[in-house]
Amino acid sequence: MISCLFPATLVYGNSISITPKLVNVSVNSDIELTATYDGAILESFWYRGNTLLFQYLYSGNQVIYQQTWDPRISLQRVPGENLEVLYINNSNIQDTGTYTASVWFSGASAPTAVSASVTVEDLPVIQAGPADLNITLSNNATFRCQATGVPPITGYQWFFNDTLLTSSSHHVIQGPTLIIVSVTLADVGYYKCLVSNQVGDSMSNQAFLTVLPQKHVELQTVSNTVMVGGSITVLASIVGQPSATTWYFNAQPLYTFLYKGNNSTGIALSRNDRITFKQSGNPGDYIEEMKIDNAVFSDAGTYSLQVIFLKGGFTQRLINYELVVTGPPQITAVPQNTSIFDGETLRLSCKAISVPAQTNITWNYDGQPIDLMNNRYSILPDNTLQIIDVQLTDAGVYSCVVINSIGSSPNVSAWVTVN
C-alpha cells in the first residue's frame, strides 16, 4: 500500500517541487518520484542520502550520467516539459531513505534542492538466529535472536519444541534474548524465536540445546584436515576434575597429564618433536592442546584422548579424532638402476602415497613420454612400468611422476642397461 503527501502549490521562477514528498510502500512495490522545475536549467542531480544517483546535463546533447549501477533505478526526462521522473522498480529495504533533486538554474549562485522521504516496509529480517549450544548441567544457557525491521520490531516470542514460552524464573525472556537458568536434562531440545512488526512475523532457524554432564570432555577443533608441511591444533575442553589424561595415536600412547590439586605434570610417552602438548585453564575447566607441526602423510590416523575422573566417583571418558593429511603424491618406492639381458622382462617401481588419490602417472624414456601404444610397454596397477622382450634399444634413463588434484611428485629416475 502507498500513502503520499502532495504539495498544494508550485512556486514559479527558479523553483523546484517534488511529488510525492512522503512515500510508504510495501517491499517489491514500484516507486515514482517526479521533480517539476520552473526556470532555465543548466544541470540537475539526484541523491539518495549523500549518494549521487544521477547527473543530468541540460546543455549540449542533454546527457544523463548514471552514477548507480542498480538496474532497478532509472531516471527519465519528459520531453517538452520541465519534468524528471525517478523510477525505482521492485523496491527493497535498502531503498528506504531521503531522495533529493538538486538543480542549478541559469544565473543562480547556488543549487536549489527539494527532498522526498521514502520508506519501504517489510517483514522483520532476522540477521542472526539462535545458535546451537552445549551447556554443562546446572549452568545457564543464553540464546540470542538478532533482527531488524521497517517498520520497527514490535515484539519477540520464544518457542521450545514448538511450544510458546512465557517468561519465568527458569525461562527469562528479555526481548531478543532467552536465558535458561540452571539447565536440566528437561531443557534439551530445539529453540527458536518469532519476530514481529506491523507488517507481520518472521520465524528464525531452530537451535539445539545439549545439556552435558558435569564431568565431560569435548573436542573444540574446527578441522580434521591438514596439508603436508602444515600445522594443526586439536583442543580438548575438560569439565570436571580429572586425575589423569592420556593422548593416543592409533592406540599407541603419546603423552599423559597427571593432575594433583590445581597442578598438572606432563609426561611424554613417545618421542616426536613435531607433536607437542600443553595444558591451560582453571580447576574444573581445563583445556588440553595437541599441536602437530610440519605434518607428514604418516600423521594421518586416529588420535584419542582418555580422561579419568576420580572425584565424585570413578568416571572414564574417551574421545576420538580422525586426522587426514593431504598433499601432492610422495614416491615411496623409486625405480632402481637395473642391468638386464635382452629378451627378459623389465619392471621399474614408482609406488606413491597420495591423498587425495592419484589422478595420473607419467613414465618417460630419455625425457620423452613412453609410447604405451607399443604392446611391449604397460603400466601395472601399482604404477610399475613393465617392458616385455627387452631390446638393446630399450637402454637409457626412465623417470616417473605421479599426479593428483593438489600437485605432482618429484621426478624420480633410474638407468637401465641392456646386455
Short mmCIF file of C-alpha atoms in Angstrom, two decimals:
data_model
loop_
_atom_site.label_atom_id
_atom_site.label_comp_id
_atom_site.label_asym_id
_atom_site.label_seq_id
_atom_site.Cartn_x
_atom_site.Cartn_y
_atom_site.Cartn_z
CA MET A 1 0.00 0.00 0.00
CA ILE A 2 1.30 3.53 -0.88
CA SER A 3 0.49 6.66 1.12
CA CYS A 4 1.58 10.02 -0.34
CA LEU A 5 1.50 13.73 0.63
CA PHE A 6 1.43 16.15 -2.34
CA PRO A 7 2.39 19.86 -2.19
CA ALA A 8 -0.53 22.24 -2.65
CA THR A 9 1.12 24.78 -4.99
CA LEU A 10 4.22 25.39 -7.12
CA VAL A 11 6.41 28.47 -6.73
CA TYR A 12 7.42 29.94 -10.11
CA GLY A 13 10.75 31.45 -11.08
CA ASN A 14 13.81 29.28 -10.44
CA SER A 15 11.79 26.88 -8.32
CA ILE A 16 11.56 23.11 -7.92
CA SER A 17 8.99 20.79 -6.39
CA ILE A 18 8.84 17.03 -5.89
CA THR A 19 5.84 14.72 -5.66
CA PRO A 20 5.05 12.79 -3.63
CA LYS A 21 7.06 14.08 -0.66
CA LEU A 22 6.21 11.16 1.62
CA VAL A 23 6.15 7.58 0.34
CA ASN A 24 5.35 4.44 2.34
CA VAL A 25 5.27 1.23 0.32
CA SER A 26 5.46 -2.49 0.87
CA VAL A 27 8.56 -4.33 -0.28
CA ASN A 28 8.62 -5.19 -4.03
CA SER A 29 6.39 -2.19 -4.87
CA ASP A 30 7.34 0.27 -7.64
CA ILE A 31 8.06 3.91 -6.72
CA GLU A 32 7.90 7.10 -8.83
CA LEU A 33 9.26 10.47 -7.71
CA THR A 34 8.53 13.42 -10.01
CA ALA A 35 10.55 16.65 -9.87
CA THR A 36 8.97 19.73 -11.56
CA TYR A 37 11.19 22.72 -12.42
CA ASP A 38 10.41 26.35 -13.29
CA GLY A 39 13.35 28.22 -14.77
CA ALA A 40 16.27 27.82 -17.14
CA ILE A 41 18.10 24.67 -16.00
CA LEU A 42 21.80 24.04 -16.53
CA GLU A 43 22.23 20.81 -14.59
CA SER A 44 20.30 18.53 -12.22
CA PHE A 45 21.34 15.91 -9.65
CA TRP A 46 19.51 13.14 -7.83
CA TYR A 47 20.70 11.78 -4.48
CA ARG A 48 19.70 9.10 -2.00
CA GLY A 49 21.09 10.41 1.25
CA ASN A 50 24.61 11.51 0.32
CA THR A 51 24.92 9.04 -2.57
CA LEU A 52 24.71 10.55 -6.06
CA LEU A 53 22.34 8.53 -8.27
CA PHE A 54 22.08 10.60 -11.47
CA GLN A 55 23.52 13.75 -13.06
CA TYR A 56 21.65 15.40 -15.95
CA LEU A 57 23.40 17.96 -18.23
CA TYR A 58 20.87 20.20 -19.99
CA SER A 59 23.37 21.97 -22.23
CA GLY A 60 24.62 20.42 -25.48
CA ASN A 61 23.23 16.95 -26.05
CA GLN A 62 21.37 16.83 -22.70
CA VAL A 63 23.11 13.71 -21.37
CA ILE A 64 22.15 11.65 -18.30
CA TYR A 65 25.13 10.29 -16.35
CA GLN A 66 24.06 7.32 -14.28
CA GLN A 67 26.07 7.03 -11.05
CA THR A 68 24.24 3.99 -9.69
CA TRP A 69 24.55 0.59 -11.35
CA ASP A 70 21.35 -0.75 -9.82
CA PRO A 71 19.23 -1.74 -12.86
CA ARG A 72 16.04 -1.23 -10.84
CA ILE A 73 16.61 2.55 -10.63
CA SER A 74 16.25 4.81 -13.67
CA LEU A 75 15.70 8.50 -14.50
CA GLN A 76 13.55 9.86 -17.31
CA ARG A 77 13.02 13.43 -18.51
CA VAL A 78 9.60 14.20 -20.02
CA PRO A 79 10.21 15.83 -23.44
CA GLY A 80 8.81 19.37 -23.75
CA GLU A 81 8.20 19.70 -20.02
CA ASN A 82 10.44 20.60 -17.11
CA LEU A 83 9.83 17.23 -15.50
CA GLU A 84 12.17 14.45 -14.36
CA VAL A 85 10.85 11.15 -13.03
CA LEU A 86 12.91 8.83 -10.84
CA TYR A 87 11.71 5.22 -11.08
CA ILE A 88 12.51 2.53 -8.50
CA ASN A 89 11.23 -0.89 -9.53
CA ASN A 90 10.77 -3.87 -7.22
CA SER A 91 11.74 -1.85 -4.13
CA ASN A 92 13.55 -3.32 -1.15
CA ILE A 93 14.52 -2.23 2.36
CA GLN A 94 17.77 -0.65 1.11
CA ASP A 95 15.71 1.82 -0.93
CA THR A 96 14.47 3.47 2.27
CA GLY A 97 15.90 6.98 2.67
CA THR A 98 15.74 10.64 1.69
CA TYR A 99 15.77 11.34 -2.06
CA THR A 100 16.87 14.83 -3.15
CA ALA A 101 16.52 16.53 -6.54
CA SER A 102 19.04 19.39 -6.81
CA VAL A 103 19.06 21.88 -9.73
CA TRP A 104 21.44 24.56 -10.95
CA PHE A 105 19.42 27.32 -12.62
CA SER A 106 21.00 29.69 -15.10
CA GLY A 107 22.46 32.71 -13.28
CA ALA A 108 21.96 31.15 -9.82
CA SER A 109 24.79 31.30 -7.28
CA ALA A 110 23.82 28.02 -5.61
CA PRO A 111 21.72 24.96 -6.43
CA THR A 112 18.06 24.68 -5.43
CA ALA A 113 17.03 21.39 -3.84
CA VAL A 114 13.92 19.61 -2.64
CA SER A 115 13.58 16.19 -0.95
CA ALA A 116 11.16 13.31 -0.55
CA SER A 117 11.14 10.66 2.15
CA VAL A 118 10.76 7.03 1.09
CA THR A 119 10.05 4.18 3.48
CA VAL A 120 9.93 0.58 2.23
CA GLU A 121 8.20 -1.73 4.69
CA ASP A 122 8.77 -5.45 5.02
CA LEU A 123 8.60 -8.34 7.44
CA PRO A 124 11.35 -8.38 10.07
CA VAL A 125 14.72 -9.54 8.75
CA ILE A 126 16.47 -12.00 11.08
CA GLN A 127 20.17 -11.27 10.71
CA ALA A 128 21.40 -13.90 13.16
CA GLY A 129 19.19 -16.59 14.64
CA PRO A 130 19.96 -18.59 17.78
CA ALA A 131 22.96 -20.93 17.61
CA ASP A 132 23.33 -24.48 18.93
CA LEU A 133 24.63 -24.63 22.50
CA ASN A 134 26.43 -27.24 24.62
CA ILE A 135 25.90 -26.30 28.25
CA THR A 136 27.03 -28.14 31.36
CA LEU A 137 24.29 -29.28 33.74
CA SER A 138 23.18 -26.52 36.20
CA ASN A 139 24.83 -23.72 34.17
CA ASN A 140 22.86 -21.02 32.33
CA ALA A 141 22.13 -21.16 28.59
CA THR A 142 21.65 -17.95 26.57
CA PHE A 143 20.06 -17.83 23.12
CA ARG A 144 20.02 -14.63 21.06
CA CYS A 145 17.99 -13.55 18.03
CA GLN A 146 19.26 -10.51 16.12
CA ALA A 147 16.72 -8.85 13.82
CA THR A 148 15.90 -5.53 12.15
CA GLY A 149 12.67 -4.25 10.70
CA VAL A 150 10.97 -1.41 8.83
CA PRO A 151 8.60 -0.61 10.43
CA PRO A 152 10.43 -1.25 13.73
CA ILE A 153 10.30 -4.54 15.63
CA THR A 154 7.31 -4.70 17.97
CA GLY A 155 7.96 -7.97 19.78
CA TYR A 156 9.82 -11.26 20.22
CA GLN A 157 8.40 -14.65 21.16
CA TRP A 158 10.44 -17.74 22.06
CA PHE A 159 9.49 -21.37 21.46
CA PHE A 160 10.79 -24.65 22.91
CA ASN A 161 9.99 -27.68 20.75
CA ASP A 162 7.25 -25.57 19.06
CA THR A 163 5.67 -24.67 22.43
CA LEU A 164 5.41 -20.96 23.25
CA LEU A 165 7.46 -19.99 26.31
CA THR A 166 6.45 -17.41 28.86
CA SER A 167 8.98 -15.52 30.93
CA SER A 168 9.62 -17.11 34.32
CA SER A 169 12.41 -17.63 36.84
CA HIS A 170 13.66 -20.54 34.72
CA HIS A 171 12.99 -19.07 31.25
CA VAL A 172 13.98 -15.39 31.41
CA ILE A 173 12.85 -13.63 28.21
CA GLN A 174 14.46 -10.24 27.54
CA GLY A 175 13.22 -9.38 24.06
CA PRO A 176 15.76 -10.86 21.62
CA THR A 177 17.46 -12.83 24.41
CA LEU A 178 16.33 -16.03 26.11
CA ILE A 179 18.16 -17.12 29.26
CA ILE A 180 17.56 -20.61 30.62
CA VAL A 181 18.62 -20.55 34.26
CA SER A 182 20.38 -23.63 35.69
CA VAL A 183 19.70 -26.02 32.80
CA THR A 184 18.42 -29.53 33.43
CA LEU A 185 18.05 -32.56 31.15
CA ALA A 186 14.43 -31.50 30.59
CA ASP A 187 15.71 -28.43 28.73
CA VAL A 188 17.30 -30.49 25.95
CA GLY A 189 15.63 -29.70 22.63
CA TYR A 190 15.02 -27.11 19.92
CA TYR A 191 14.62 -23.35 20.46
CA LYS A 192 13.56 -20.64 18.02
CA CYS A 193 12.27 -17.07 18.06
CA LEU A 194 9.37 -15.31 16.30
CA VAL A 195 9.98 -11.63 15.49
CA SER A 196 7.07 -9.28 14.74
CA ASN A 197 6.41 -5.81 13.35
CA GLN A 198 3.32 -4.10 11.91
CA VAL A 199 3.75 -5.89 8.58
CA GLY A 200 3.87 -9.42 10.02
CA ASP A 201 6.05 -12.11 11.59
CA SER A 202 9.35 -13.85 10.76
CA MET A 203 10.48 -17.13 12.32
CA SER A 204 14.15 -17.86 12.99
CA ASN A 205 16.03 -21.09 12.47
CA GLN A 206 15.97 -23.73 15.20
CA ALA A 207 18.89 -24.11 17.61
CA PHE A 208 19.52 -27.24 19.64
CA LEU A 209 20.46 -27.21 23.31
CA THR A 210 22.62 -30.09 24.52
CA VAL A 211 23.00 -30.48 28.28
CA LEU A 212 26.33 -32.01 29.20
CA PRO A 213 27.10 -33.94 32.39
CA GLN A 214 29.17 -32.13 35.00
CA LYS A 215 32.13 -34.31 34.04
CA HIS A 216 32.66 -34.35 30.29
CA VAL A 217 35.20 -33.95 27.51
CA GLU A 218 34.64 -32.14 24.22
CA LEU A 219 36.85 -31.51 21.19
CA GLN A 220 36.96 -27.89 20.01
CA THR A 221 38.98 -28.26 16.82
CA VAL A 222 37.50 -26.81 13.63
CA SER A 223 39.14 -29.09 11.07
CA ASN A 224 40.37 -32.64 10.67
CA THR A 225 42.44 -31.99 7.54
CA VAL A 226 45.97 -30.61 7.19
CA MET A 227 48.30 -30.23 4.22
CA VAL A 228 51.69 -31.89 4.18
CA GLY A 229 54.11 -29.44 5.78
CA GLY A 230 51.32 -27.57 7.56
CA SER A 231 50.32 -27.35 11.21
CA ILE A 232 47.12 -28.26 13.02
CA THR A 233 45.98 -27.81 16.61
CA VAL A 234 43.49 -30.04 18.40
CA LEU A 235 41.87 -28.60 21.53
CA ALA A 236 40.02 -30.61 24.16
CA SER A 237 37.80 -29.00 26.79
CA ILE A 238 37.68 -30.95 30.06
CA VAL A 239 34.94 -30.06 32.53
CA GLY A 240 35.40 -31.60 35.96
CA GLN A 241 38.48 -32.50 37.98
CA PRO A 242 40.45 -35.24 36.19
CA SER A 243 43.12 -37.33 37.86
CA ALA A 244 44.89 -38.20 34.59
CA THR A 245 44.59 -37.78 30.84
CA THR A 246 46.37 -39.69 28.06
CA TRP A 247 46.66 -38.90 24.35
CA TYR A 248 47.00 -41.80 21.86
CA PHE A 249 47.76 -42.18 18.16
CA ASN A 250 46.36 -45.36 16.61
CA ALA A 251 46.08 -46.82 20.14
CA GLN A 252 49.75 -46.06 20.93
CA PRO A 253 50.25 -43.67 23.91
CA LEU A 254 51.80 -40.29 23.10
CA TYR A 255 51.51 -38.12 26.20
CA THR A 256 49.89 -38.04 29.63
CA PHE A 257 48.99 -35.31 32.12
CA LEU A 258 48.82 -36.18 35.84
CA TYR A 259 46.58 -33.84 37.85
CA LYS A 260 47.01 -33.17 41.54
CA GLY A 261 45.03 -30.35 43.12
CA ASN A 262 45.42 -27.27 40.95
CA ASN A 263 48.63 -28.52 39.34
CA SER A 264 49.40 -30.88 36.47
CA THR A 265 52.51 -32.67 35.27
CA GLY A 266 53.09 -33.64 31.65
CA ILE A 267 54.97 -36.82 30.70
CA ALA A 268 55.97 -37.77 27.14
CA LEU A 269 55.28 -41.44 26.41
CA SER A 270 56.79 -41.44 22.93
CA ARG A 271 59.33 -39.29 21.10
CA ASN A 272 58.17 -36.99 18.32
CA ASP A 273 59.46 -33.43 18.34
CA ARG A 274 56.84 -32.34 15.79
CA ILE A 275 53.96 -33.13 18.16
CA THR A 276 53.67 -31.01 21.31
CA PHE A 277 51.19 -30.88 24.16
CA LYS A 278 50.23 -28.24 26.69
CA GLN A 279 47.55 -27.66 29.30
CA SER A 280 45.78 -24.46 30.44
CA GLY A 281 42.57 -23.30 32.10
CA ASN A 282 41.22 -23.25 35.61
CA PRO A 283 40.38 -26.01 38.11
CA GLY A 284 37.30 -27.83 36.87
CA ASP A 285 37.54 -26.24 33.42
CA TYR A 286 40.72 -27.27 31.61
CA ILE A 287 41.95 -27.02 28.04
CA GLU A 288 44.45 -29.53 26.67
CA GLU A 289 46.14 -28.88 23.35
CA MET A 290 47.89 -31.17 20.88
CA LYS A 291 49.76 -29.43 18.05
CA ILE A 292 51.26 -31.17 15.02
CA ASP A 293 53.86 -29.16 13.08
CA ASN A 294 55.30 -29.90 9.63
CA ALA A 295 52.70 -32.62 9.05
CA VAL A 296 53.59 -35.73 7.04
CA PHE A 297 51.36 -38.39 5.50
CA SER A 298 52.14 -40.83 8.32
CA ASP A 299 50.49 -38.43 10.80
CA ALA A 300 47.09 -39.41 9.38
CA GLY A 301 45.07 -41.71 11.61
CA THR A 302 43.06 -41.86 14.83
CA TYR A 303 44.02 -39.68 17.77
CA SER A 304 42.31 -40.41 21.09
CA LEU A 305 42.09 -38.67 24.44
CA GLN A 306 41.33 -40.73 27.53
CA VAL A 307 40.27 -38.79 30.63
CA ILE A 308 39.91 -40.40 34.04
CA PHE A 309 37.92 -38.68 36.78
CA LEU A 310 38.18 -39.93 40.37
CA LYS A 311 36.50 -37.10 42.27
CA GLY A 312 32.78 -37.81 42.65
CA GLY A 313 33.18 -41.46 41.68
CA PHE A 314 35.31 -43.14 39.01
CA THR A 315 34.40 -41.98 35.50
CA GLN A 316 36.25 -42.53 32.25
CA ARG A 317 35.78 -40.61 29.00
CA LEU A 318 37.31 -41.47 25.62
CA ILE A 319 37.00 -39.29 22.52
CA ASN A 320 38.46 -39.94 19.08
CA TYR A 321 39.68 -37.58 16.37
CA GLU A 322 40.39 -38.67 12.80
CA LEU A 323 43.13 -36.68 11.07
CA VAL A 324 43.50 -36.60 7.28
CA VAL A 325 46.78 -35.39 5.76
CA THR A 326 46.64 -34.22 2.14
CA GLY A 327 49.27 -33.10 -0.34
CA PRO A 328 51.00 -33.83 -3.63
CA PRO A 329 51.96 -37.50 -4.11
CA GLN A 330 55.13 -38.74 -2.45
CA ILE A 331 57.12 -41.59 -4.02
CA THR A 332 57.61 -44.48 -1.59
CA ALA A 333 59.36 -46.93 -3.94
CA VAL A 334 61.62 -45.31 -6.53
CA PRO A 335 62.81 -47.07 -9.70
CA GLN A 336 66.22 -48.69 -9.28
CA ASN A 337 69.18 -48.71 -11.66
CA THR A 338 68.91 -52.05 -13.44
CA SER A 339 71.06 -54.25 -15.69
CA ILE A 340 69.08 -56.76 -17.75
CA PHE A 341 69.57 -59.11 -20.70
CA ASP A 342 67.69 -58.63 -23.93
CA GLY A 343 64.58 -60.75 -24.23
CA GLU A 344 63.85 -60.55 -20.49
CA THR A 345 61.01 -58.64 -18.81
CA LEU A 346 61.86 -55.32 -17.07
CA ARG A 347 59.85 -53.94 -14.16
CA LEU A 348 60.54 -50.49 -12.65
CA SER A 349 58.71 -49.41 -9.48
CA CYS A 350 57.12 -46.00 -8.86
CA LYS A 351 54.86 -46.57 -5.87
CA ALA A 352 53.44 -43.47 -4.21
CA ILE A 353 51.27 -42.35 -1.33
CA SER A 354 48.65 -39.87 -2.47
CA VAL A 355 45.82 -38.11 -0.60
CA PRO A 356 43.65 -37.29 -2.46
CA ALA A 357 44.05 -40.29 -4.76
CA GLN A 358 46.38 -40.02 -7.72
CA THR A 359 44.79 -38.99 -11.00
CA ASN A 360 47.65 -39.89 -13.34
CA ILE A 361 51.17 -41.30 -13.64
CA THR A 362 53.64 -40.39 -16.35
CA TRP A 363 56.60 -42.54 -17.39
CA ASN A 364 59.29 -41.05 -19.62
CA TYR A 365 62.16 -42.63 -21.54
CA ASP A 366 65.15 -40.35 -22.11
CA GLY A 367 62.89 -37.35 -21.40
CA GLN A 368 60.06 -38.35 -23.77
CA PRO A 369 56.70 -39.95 -22.85
CA ILE A 370 56.71 -43.70 -23.32
CA ASP A 371 54.56 -44.93 -26.21
CA LEU A 372 52.00 -47.11 -24.47
CA MET A 373 50.53 -48.00 -27.85
CA ASN A 374 53.52 -50.34 -28.17
CA ASN A 375 52.32 -53.67 -26.81
CA ARG A 376 55.66 -54.31 -25.11
CA TYR A 377 55.04 -51.42 -22.68
CA SER A 378 52.40 -51.33 -19.91
CA ILE A 379 51.81 -49.64 -16.55
CA LEU A 380 50.63 -52.01 -13.82
CA PRO A 381 48.03 -51.04 -11.17
CA ASP A 382 50.79 -50.27 -8.61
CA ASN A 383 52.41 -47.76 -11.06
CA THR A 384 55.14 -50.26 -12.08
CA LEU A 385 56.39 -49.87 -15.63
CA GLN A 386 56.64 -53.26 -17.36
CA ILE A 387 58.58 -53.88 -20.59
CA ILE A 388 58.46 -57.36 -22.06
CA ASP A 389 61.00 -58.79 -24.53
CA VAL A 390 63.56 -56.10 -23.67
CA GLN A 391 65.72 -54.98 -26.60
CA LEU A 392 69.11 -53.28 -26.78
CA THR A 393 67.39 -50.07 -27.86
CA ASP A 394 65.49 -50.00 -24.53
CA ALA A 395 68.65 -48.98 -22.66
CA GLY A 396 68.52 -45.47 -21.20
CA VAL A 397 67.03 -43.31 -18.43
CA TYR A 398 63.48 -43.98 -17.23
CA SER A 399 61.64 -41.50 -14.99
CA CYS A 400 58.19 -41.25 -13.44
CA VAL A 401 55.93 -38.54 -11.98
CA VAL A 402 52.71 -39.19 -10.01
CA ILE A 403 49.95 -36.58 -10.12
CA ASN A 404 46.83 -35.82 -8.00
CA SER A 405 44.43 -32.87 -7.77
CA ILE A 406 46.81 -30.96 -5.48
CA GLY A 407 50.06 -31.36 -7.38
CA SER A 408 52.71 -33.77 -8.57
CA SER A 409 55.54 -35.79 -7.05
CA PRO A 410 59.19 -35.06 -7.70
CA ASN A 411 60.57 -36.63 -10.87
CA VAL A 412 62.48 -39.83 -9.97
CA SER A 413 64.60 -41.77 -12.44
CA ALA A 414 66.77 -44.86 -12.97
CA TRP A 415 69.35 -46.09 -15.52
CA VAL A 416 68.63 -49.28 -17.43
CA THR A 417 71.45 -51.18 -19.10
CA VAL A 418 70.61 -53.93 -21.62
CA ASN A 419 73.22 -56.62 -22.21
#
